[in-house]
Amino acid sequence: MPSMSNTTVFQQQARDRLTDRGARITRARCAVLAALLAADRPLSHHDLEQQLEDLCDRVTLYRVLAWLVDENLAHRVSGEDRVWRFNADHPSDHRYGHGHAHFHCNGCGAVFCMDAKARVPAVPDGFQLEAAELILRGLCRECS
Amino acid sequence: MPSMSNTTVFQQQARDRLTDRGARITRARCAVLAALLAADRPLSHHDLEQQLEDLCDRVTLYRVLAWLVDENLAHRVSGEDRVWRFNADHPSDHRYGHGHAHFHCNGCGAVFCMDAKARVPAVPDGFQLEAAELILRGLCRECS
DNA sequence: GGTTACATGCCACCCAGTTGCATTTGCGGC
DNA sequence: GCCGCAAATGCAACTGGGTGGCATGTAACC
């Protein structure tokens, strides 16, 4: 990736993902997916709203995010602060495995993806386990 | 506990806890704490509101719950549905250890406490780990 | 270029939780 | 038993994340 700006790289990646899906290429989808791909941690609706300025409506942003999750292009992390954060799924480079742990910073509220995975325990009879999620809490680099 | 109804037992337990703390005994606190003690799983604000009918105001309920958490008489579980659920802490019988796993039912949304505990992994340099939480998802007995 | 189904913008709304403030109430002291 | 006061409660209005409905705009196929 020579003189191409990072932004453009992610924009292109985003477009490629969308065309792979046979989905409609729209400004909002490209921008949101590119932002998620570029981010090193899950972004909240609020984060994205700021980053994208008024590229699209608040509601559209919600809908695009929901759509991305639906299409398995992103996944949703629910935080202690009752806001959802979104991560682009990286199928090519599996930076983090599926069901990887999330670190929630008690200081700034940010969420980070970790390599660690949840070890799946046994559950009582009658319960059907489908997924396990490991949540870590503490202070991130900035807040320590 | 002979002819004493369960309700009364928990009411008494609740009163005892409050007096231990040297805290003021109020109708709302007794009722809420008793309800939590009697429950076999974390209760949401909504659950409690229904159960207590109009024993107290919506806001008071929020305040009592916050106070109980503050006093370490209860703890809070955050669910996927963005509502908080509350569990009485059982210090005498440690039914569940601290930091025990929670099972979230994808069917009815209920949350259950489990014996299993999170295994604490290593975190990257600069991060300070304070707590680990294990979330299990699937179907509960009723929903399977 | 024209058509059409899908995406978007705008509106008003819902729901969980909070804040401010006036009123009530538990409880220790008389 | 009664008083006084701090603590708890009730009420009303508010906040903030998220949703639903519907008219308009637009990507993609022809």
Coordinates of C-alpha atoms (C1' of nucleotides) in Angstrom, one line a residue:
Chain A
M1 CA 0.0 0.0 0.0
P2 CA 2.2 2.8 -1.3
S3 CA 1.0 6.4 -1.2
M4 CA -2.6 5.4 -0.6
S5 CA -3.9 6.9 2.6
N6 CA -5.2 4.5 5.2
T7 CA -8.6 5.9 5.0
T8 CA -8.8 5.0 1.3
V9 CA -7.5 1.5 2.0
F10 CA -10.3 0.8 4.4
Q11 CA -12.8 2.5 2.2
Q12 CA -11.7 0.1 -0.6
Q13 CA -11.8 -2.9 1.8
A14 CA -15.3 -1.9 2.8
R15 CA -16.5 -1.6 -0.8
D16 CA -15.0 -5.0 -1.5
R17 CA -16.8 -6.6 1.4
L18 CA -20.1 -5.1 0.2
T19 CA -19.7 -6.3 -3.4
D20 CA -18.7 -9.8 -2.1
R21 CA -22.1 -9.8 -0.4
G22 CA -23.8 -8.7 -3.5
A23 CA -25.2 -5.9 -1.4
R24 CA -25.9 -2.4 -2.5
I25 CA -23.0 0.0 -2.2
T26 CA -24.1 3.1 -0.4
R27 CA -22.2 6.0 1.1
A28 CA -23.4 5.2 4.6
R29 CA -22.4 1.6 4.5
C30 CA -19.0 2.3 3.0
A31 CA -18.2 4.9 5.5
V32 CA -19.4 3.0 8.6
L33 CA -17.7 -0.3 7.6
A34 CA -14.5 1.6 6.7
A35 CA -14.6 3.3 10.1
L36 CA -15.0 0.0 11.9
L37 CA -12.3 -1.7 9.8
A38 CA -9.9 1.2 10.6
A39 CA -10.7 1.1 14.4
D40 CA -8.5 -0.9 16.7
R41 CA -11.4 -1.4 19.1
P42 CA -15.2 -1.6 19.1
L43 CA -16.9 1.7 18.4
S44 CA -20.1 2.9 19.9
H45 CA -22.9 4.6 18.0
H46 CA -21.7 7.8 19.6
D47 CA -18.1 7.3 18.5
L48 CA -19.2 6.7 14.9
E49 CA -21.6 9.6 14.9
Q50 CA -18.7 11.9 15.8
Q51 CA -16.3 10.3 13.4
L52 CA -18.7 10.5 10.4
E53 CA -20.0 14.0 11.3
D54 CA -23.2 14.4 9.3
L55 CA -22.4 12.0 6.6
C56 CA -25.7 10.3 7.4
D57 CA -28.7 10.5 9.8
R58 CA -28.6 9.1 13.3
V59 CA -31.2 6.6 12.5
T60 CA -29.5 5.5 9.3
L61 CA -26.4 4.8 11.3
Y62 CA -28.4 2.5 13.6
R63 CA -29.9 0.8 10.6
V64 CA -26.5 0.3 8.9
L65 CA -25.0 -1.1 12.0
A66 CA -27.9 -3.5 12.5
W67 CA -27.6 -4.5 8.9
L68 CA -23.8 -5.1 9.2
V69 CA -24.4 -7.4 12.2
D70 CA -27.1 -9.2 10.3
E71 CA -24.8 -9.8 7.4
N72 CA -22.0 -11.0 9.7
L73 CA -19.8 -8.1 8.6
A74 CA -19.7 -6.9 12.1
H75 CA -20.5 -8.0 15.6
R76 CA -22.0 -6.3 18.6
V77 CA -20.5 -6.0 22.1
S78 CA -22.7 -5.0 24.9
G79 CA -21.1 -2.8 27.6
E80 CA -21.6 -2.2 31.2
D81 CA -22.8 1.3 30.3
R82 CA -25.8 0.0 28.3
V83 CA -24.4 1.1 25.0
W84 CA -23.6 -1.2 22.1
R85 CA -20.3 -1.2 20.5
F86 CA -19.5 -2.6 17.1
N87 CA -16.5 -4.3 15.6
A88 CA -15.9 -5.2 12.0
D89 CA -15.3 -8.9 11.6
H90 CA -12.0 -9.6 10.0
P91 CA -12.5 -12.9 8.3
S92 CA -9.3 -12.7 6.2
D93 CA -6.9 -12.0 9.0
H94 CA -8.4 -13.6 12.0
R95 CA -6.9 -11.2 14.4
Y96 CA -9.2 -12.4 17.1
G97 CA -11.0 -15.7 17.2
H98 CA -14.7 -15.9 17.4
G99 CA -15.9 -15.5 20.9
H100 CA -12.7 -13.6 22.0
A101 CA -12.6 -11.8 25.3
H102 CA -13.4 -8.1 25.6
F103 CA -11.7 -5.7 28.0
H104 CA -13.9 -3.0 29.4
C105 CA -12.0 0.0 30.8
N106 CA -13.5 1.2 34.1
G107 CA -11.9 4.6 33.5
C108 CA -13.0 5.7 30.1
G109 CA -15.5 3.1 29.3
A110 CA -13.7 2.0 26.1
V111 CA -13.8 -1.6 25.0
F112 CA -10.9 -3.6 23.6
C113 CA -10.7 -7.0 21.9
M114 CA -8.3 -9.5 23.4
D115 CA -6.7 -12.7 22.1
A116 CA -7.9 -14.6 25.1
K117 CA -11.0 -16.8 24.8
A118 CA -13.6 -18.0 27.2
R119 CA -13.1 -21.5 28.5
V120 CA -16.5 -23.1 28.3
P121 CA -17.7 -24.7 31.5
A122 CA -20.4 -27.3 32.1
V123 CA -23.9 -26.1 32.6
P124 CA -26.7 -27.7 34.7
D125 CA -29.0 -30.2 33.2
G126 CA -31.7 -28.7 31.0
F127 CA -29.7 -25.7 30.0
Q128 CA -28.4 -25.5 26.5
L129 CA -25.2 -23.6 26.1
E130 CA -24.7 -21.8 22.8
A131 CA -21.9 -19.4 23.4
A132 CA -19.6 -18.2 26.1
E133 CA -18.2 -14.7 26.5
L134 CA -15.4 -13.5 28.6
I135 CA -15.5 -9.9 29.9
L136 CA -12.4 -8.4 31.5
R137 CA -12.6 -5.2 33.5
G138 CA -9.9 -2.9 34.7
L139 CA -8.0 0.0 33.4
C140 CA -6.7 0.5 29.8
R141 CA -3.3 1.9 28.9
E142 CA -4.5 5.5 28.9
C143 CA -6.3 5.2 32.2
S144 CA -3.7 3.3 34.3
Chain B
M1 CA -38.6 -22.8 60.2
P2 CA -41.9 -24.3 61.2
S3 CA -45.2 -22.6 60.2
M4 CA -43.4 -19.5 59.1
S5 CA -44.2 -18.6 55.5
N6 CA -41.2 -18.3 53.2
T7 CA -42.0 -14.7 52.6
T8 CA -41.7 -13.9 56.3
V9 CA -38.5 -15.8 56.6
F10 CA -36.9 -13.6 53.9
Q11 CA -38.5 -10.5 55.3
Q12 CA -36.8 -11.3 58.6
Q13 CA -33.5 -12.1 56.9
A14 CA -33.7 -8.7 55.1
R15 CA -34.4 -6.8 58.3
D16 CA -31.5 -8.6 60.0
R17 CA -29.1 -7.6 57.2
L18 CA -30.2 -4.0 57.4
T19 CA -29.8 -3.8 61.2
D20 CA -26.4 -5.4 60.8
R21 CA -25.4 -2.6 58.6
G22 CA -26.8 -0.1 61.1
A23 CA -29.0 1.2 58.3
R24 CA -32.5 2.6 58.5
I25 CA -35.2 0.0 58.2
T26 CA -37.7 1.1 55.7
R27 CA -40.6 -0.6 54.0
A28 CA -39.1 -0.4 50.6
R29 CA -35.7 -1.7 51.6
C30 CA -37.1 -4.7 53.4
A31 CA -39.4 -5.6 50.6
V32 CA -36.8 -5.3 47.9
L33 CA -34.1 -7.1 49.8
A34 CA -36.6 -9.9 50.8
A35 CA -37.6 -10.2 47.2
L36 CA -34.0 -10.5 46.0
L37 CA -33.2 -13.0 48.8
A38 CA -36.2 -15.1 47.9
A39 CA -35.4 -15.1 44.1
D40 CA -33.4 -17.9 42.6
R41 CA -32.0 -15.6 39.9
P42 CA -31.2 -12.0 39.3
L43 CA -34.3 -9.8 39.0
S44 CA -34.7 -6.8 36.8
H45 CA -36.2 -3.5 37.9
H46 CA -39.3 -4.5 35.9
D47 CA -39.5 -7.9 37.7
L48 CA -39.4 -6.2 41.0
E49 CA -41.9 -3.5 40.1
Q50 CA -44.4 -6.2 39.2
Q51 CA -43.7 -8.2 42.3
L52 CA -43.9 -5.3 44.7
E53 CA -46.9 -3.8 43.0
D54 CA -47.2 -0.2 44.3
L55 CA -45.4 -0.8 47.5
C56 CA -43.1 2.1 46.5
D57 CA -42.4 4.5 43.7
R58 CA -40.5 3.5 40.5
V59 CA -37.7 5.9 41.4
T60 CA -37.5 4.7 45.0
L61 CA -37.0 1.2 43.7
Y62 CA -34.1 2.4 41.6
R63 CA -32.6 4.2 44.5
V64 CA -33.0 1.3 46.9
L65 CA -31.3 -1.0 44.4
A66 CA -28.5 1.4 43.9
W67 CA -28.1 1.6 47.7
L68 CA -28.1 -2.1 48.2
V69 CA -25.3 -2.5 45.6
D70 CA -23.4 0.3 47.3
E71 CA -23.7 -1.4 50.6
N72 CA -22.6 -4.8 49.1
L73 CA -25.9 -6.3 50.0
A74 CA -26.6 -7.0 46.3
H75 CA -24.8 -7.0 43.0
R76 CA -25.7 -6.0 39.6
V77 CA -25.6 -8.0 36.4
S78 CA -25.8 -6.2 33.0
G79 CA -27.7 -8.1 30.4
E80 CA -27.7 -8.1 26.6
D81 CA -31.0 -6.4 26.6
R82 CA -29.6 -3.3 28.3
V83 CA -31.4 -3.8 31.6
W84 CA -29.7 -4.4 34.9
R85 CA -30.6 -7.3 37.0
F86 CA -30.0 -7.6 40.8
N87 CA -29.0 -10.4 43.0
A88 CA -28.9 -10.4 46.8
D89 CA -25.4 -11.4 48.0
H90 CA -25.5 -14.4 50.2
P91 CA -22.5 -14.0 52.5
S92 CA -23.5 -16.6 55.0
D93 CA -24.1 -19.5 52.5
H94 CA -21.8 -18.7 49.7
R95 CA -23.9 -20.3 47.1
Y96 CA -22.0 -18.8 44.4
G97 CA -18.5 -17.5 44.7
H98 CA -17.6 -13.9 43.8
G99 CA -17.2 -13.4 40.1
H100 CA -19.4 -16.5 39.3
A101 CA -20.7 -17.0 35.8
H102 CA -24.1 -15.8 34.6
F103 CA -26.2 -17.6 32.1
H104 CA -28.3 -15.4 29.9
C105 CA -31.3 -17.1 28.2
N106 CA -31.6 -16.2 24.5
G107 CA -35.3 -17.2 24.7
C108 CA -36.8 -15.4 27.6
G109 CA -34.0 -13.1 28.5
A110 CA -33.7 -14.3 32.1
V111 CA -30.4 -14.5 33.8
F112 CA -29.2 -17.3 36.1
C113 CA -26.2 -17.6 38.4
M114 CA -23.9 -20.5 37.8
D115 CA -21.2 -22.2 39.9
A116 CA -18.6 -21.8 37.2
K117 CA -16.1 -19.1 37.5
A118 CA -14.1 -17.2 34.9
R119 CA -10.5 -18.2 34.4
V120 CA -8.5 -15.1 34.4
P121 CA -6.2 -14.8 31.4
A122 CA -3.2 -12.6 30.8
V123 CA -3.7 -9.1 29.4
P124 CA -1.4 -7.0 27.3
D125 CA 1.2 -4.7 28.9
G126 CA -0.2 -1.5 30.2
F127 CA -3.6 -2.9 31.0
Q128 CA -4.6 -3.4 34.6
L129 CA -7.0 -6.3 35.1
E130 CA -9.4 -5.9 38.0
A131 CA -12.1 -8.4 37.4
A132 CA -13.1 -11.1 35.0
E133 CA -16.7 -12.1 34.2
L134 CA -18.0 -15.1 32.3
I135 CA -21.2 -14.8 30.4
L136 CA -22.9 -17.9 29.1
R137 CA -25.6 -17.7 26.5
G138 CA -28.1 -20.3 25.4
L139 CA -31.5 -21.6 26.4
C140 CA -32.7 -22.1 30.0
R141 CA -34.7 -25.1 31.2
E142 CA -38.1 -23.5 30.3
C143 CA -37.0 -22.4 26.8
S144 CA -35.2 -25.5 25.6
Chain C
dG1 C1' -32.4 7.3 -19.6
dG2 C1' -36.4 4.7 -17.1
dT3 C1' -37.9 1.6 -13.4
dT4 C1' -38.1 -0.3 -9.2
dA5 C1' -36.8 -2.1 -4.9
dC6 C1' -34.0 -0.9 -1.4
dA7 C1' -31.8 2.7 1.5
dT8 C1' -32.2 7.1 3.7
dG9 C1' -34.0 11.3 6.2
dC10 C1' -37.1 13.1 9.2
dC11 C1' -40.5 12.8 12.5
dA12 C1' -42.3 11.4 16.6
dC13 C1' -42.1 7.9 19.8
dC14 C1' -40.5 4.1 23.6
dC15 C1' -38.2 2.6 27.5
dA16 C1' -34.6 2.4 31.2
dG17 C1' -32.7 5.1 34.2
dT18 C1' -31.8 10.0 36.5
dT19 C1' -32.3 14.6 38.8
dG20 C1' -34.4 18.2 41.6
dC21 C1' -37.2 19.4 45.0
dA22 C1' -40.9 19.3 48.3
dT23 C1' -42.8 16.0 51.7
dT24 C1' -42.7 12.1 54.8
dT25 C1' -40.6 9.0 58.0
dG26 C1' -37.3 6.3 60.9
dC27 C1' -34.9 6.7 64.9
dG28 C1' -32.1 8.7 68.7
dG29 C1' -32.7 12.0 72.3
dC30 C1' -35.7 14.1 75.6
Chain D
dG1 C1' -45.0 9.4 74.1
dC2 C1' -43.2 13.5 71.6
dC3 C1' -39.6 16.3 69.0
dG4 C1' -36.3 17.3 65.7
dC5 C1' -33.5 16.2 62.1
dA6 C1' -31.2 13.7 58.7
dA7 C1' -32.3 10.3 55.6
dA8 C1' -35.7 8.2 52.5
dT9 C1' -39.6 8.8 49.6
dG10 C1' -42.9 10.5 45.9
dC11 C1' -43.7 13.2 42.1
dA12 C1' -42.7 15.4 37.9
dA13 C1' -39.9 16.5 34.5
dC14 C1' -35.9 15.2 32.0
dT15 C1' -31.9 12.5 29.5
dG16 C1' -30.0 9.4 26.2
dG17 C1' -29.9 5.2 23.6
dG18 C1' -32.6 3.1 20.5
dT19 C1' -37.0 2.2 17.2
dG20 C1' -41.1 2.5 13.9
dG21 C1' -43.6 4.8 10.2
dC22 C1' -43.7 7.0 6.1
dA23 C1' -42.4 10.0 2.4
dT24 C1' -38.3 10.8 -0.5
dG25 C1' -33.9 9.6 -2.7
dT26 C1' -30.8 6.6 -5.2
dA27 C1' -28.1 2.2 -6.7
dA28 C1' -28.4 -1.1 -9.9
dC29 C1' -30.6 -3.6 -13.4
dC30 C1' -32.7 -3.2 -17.9

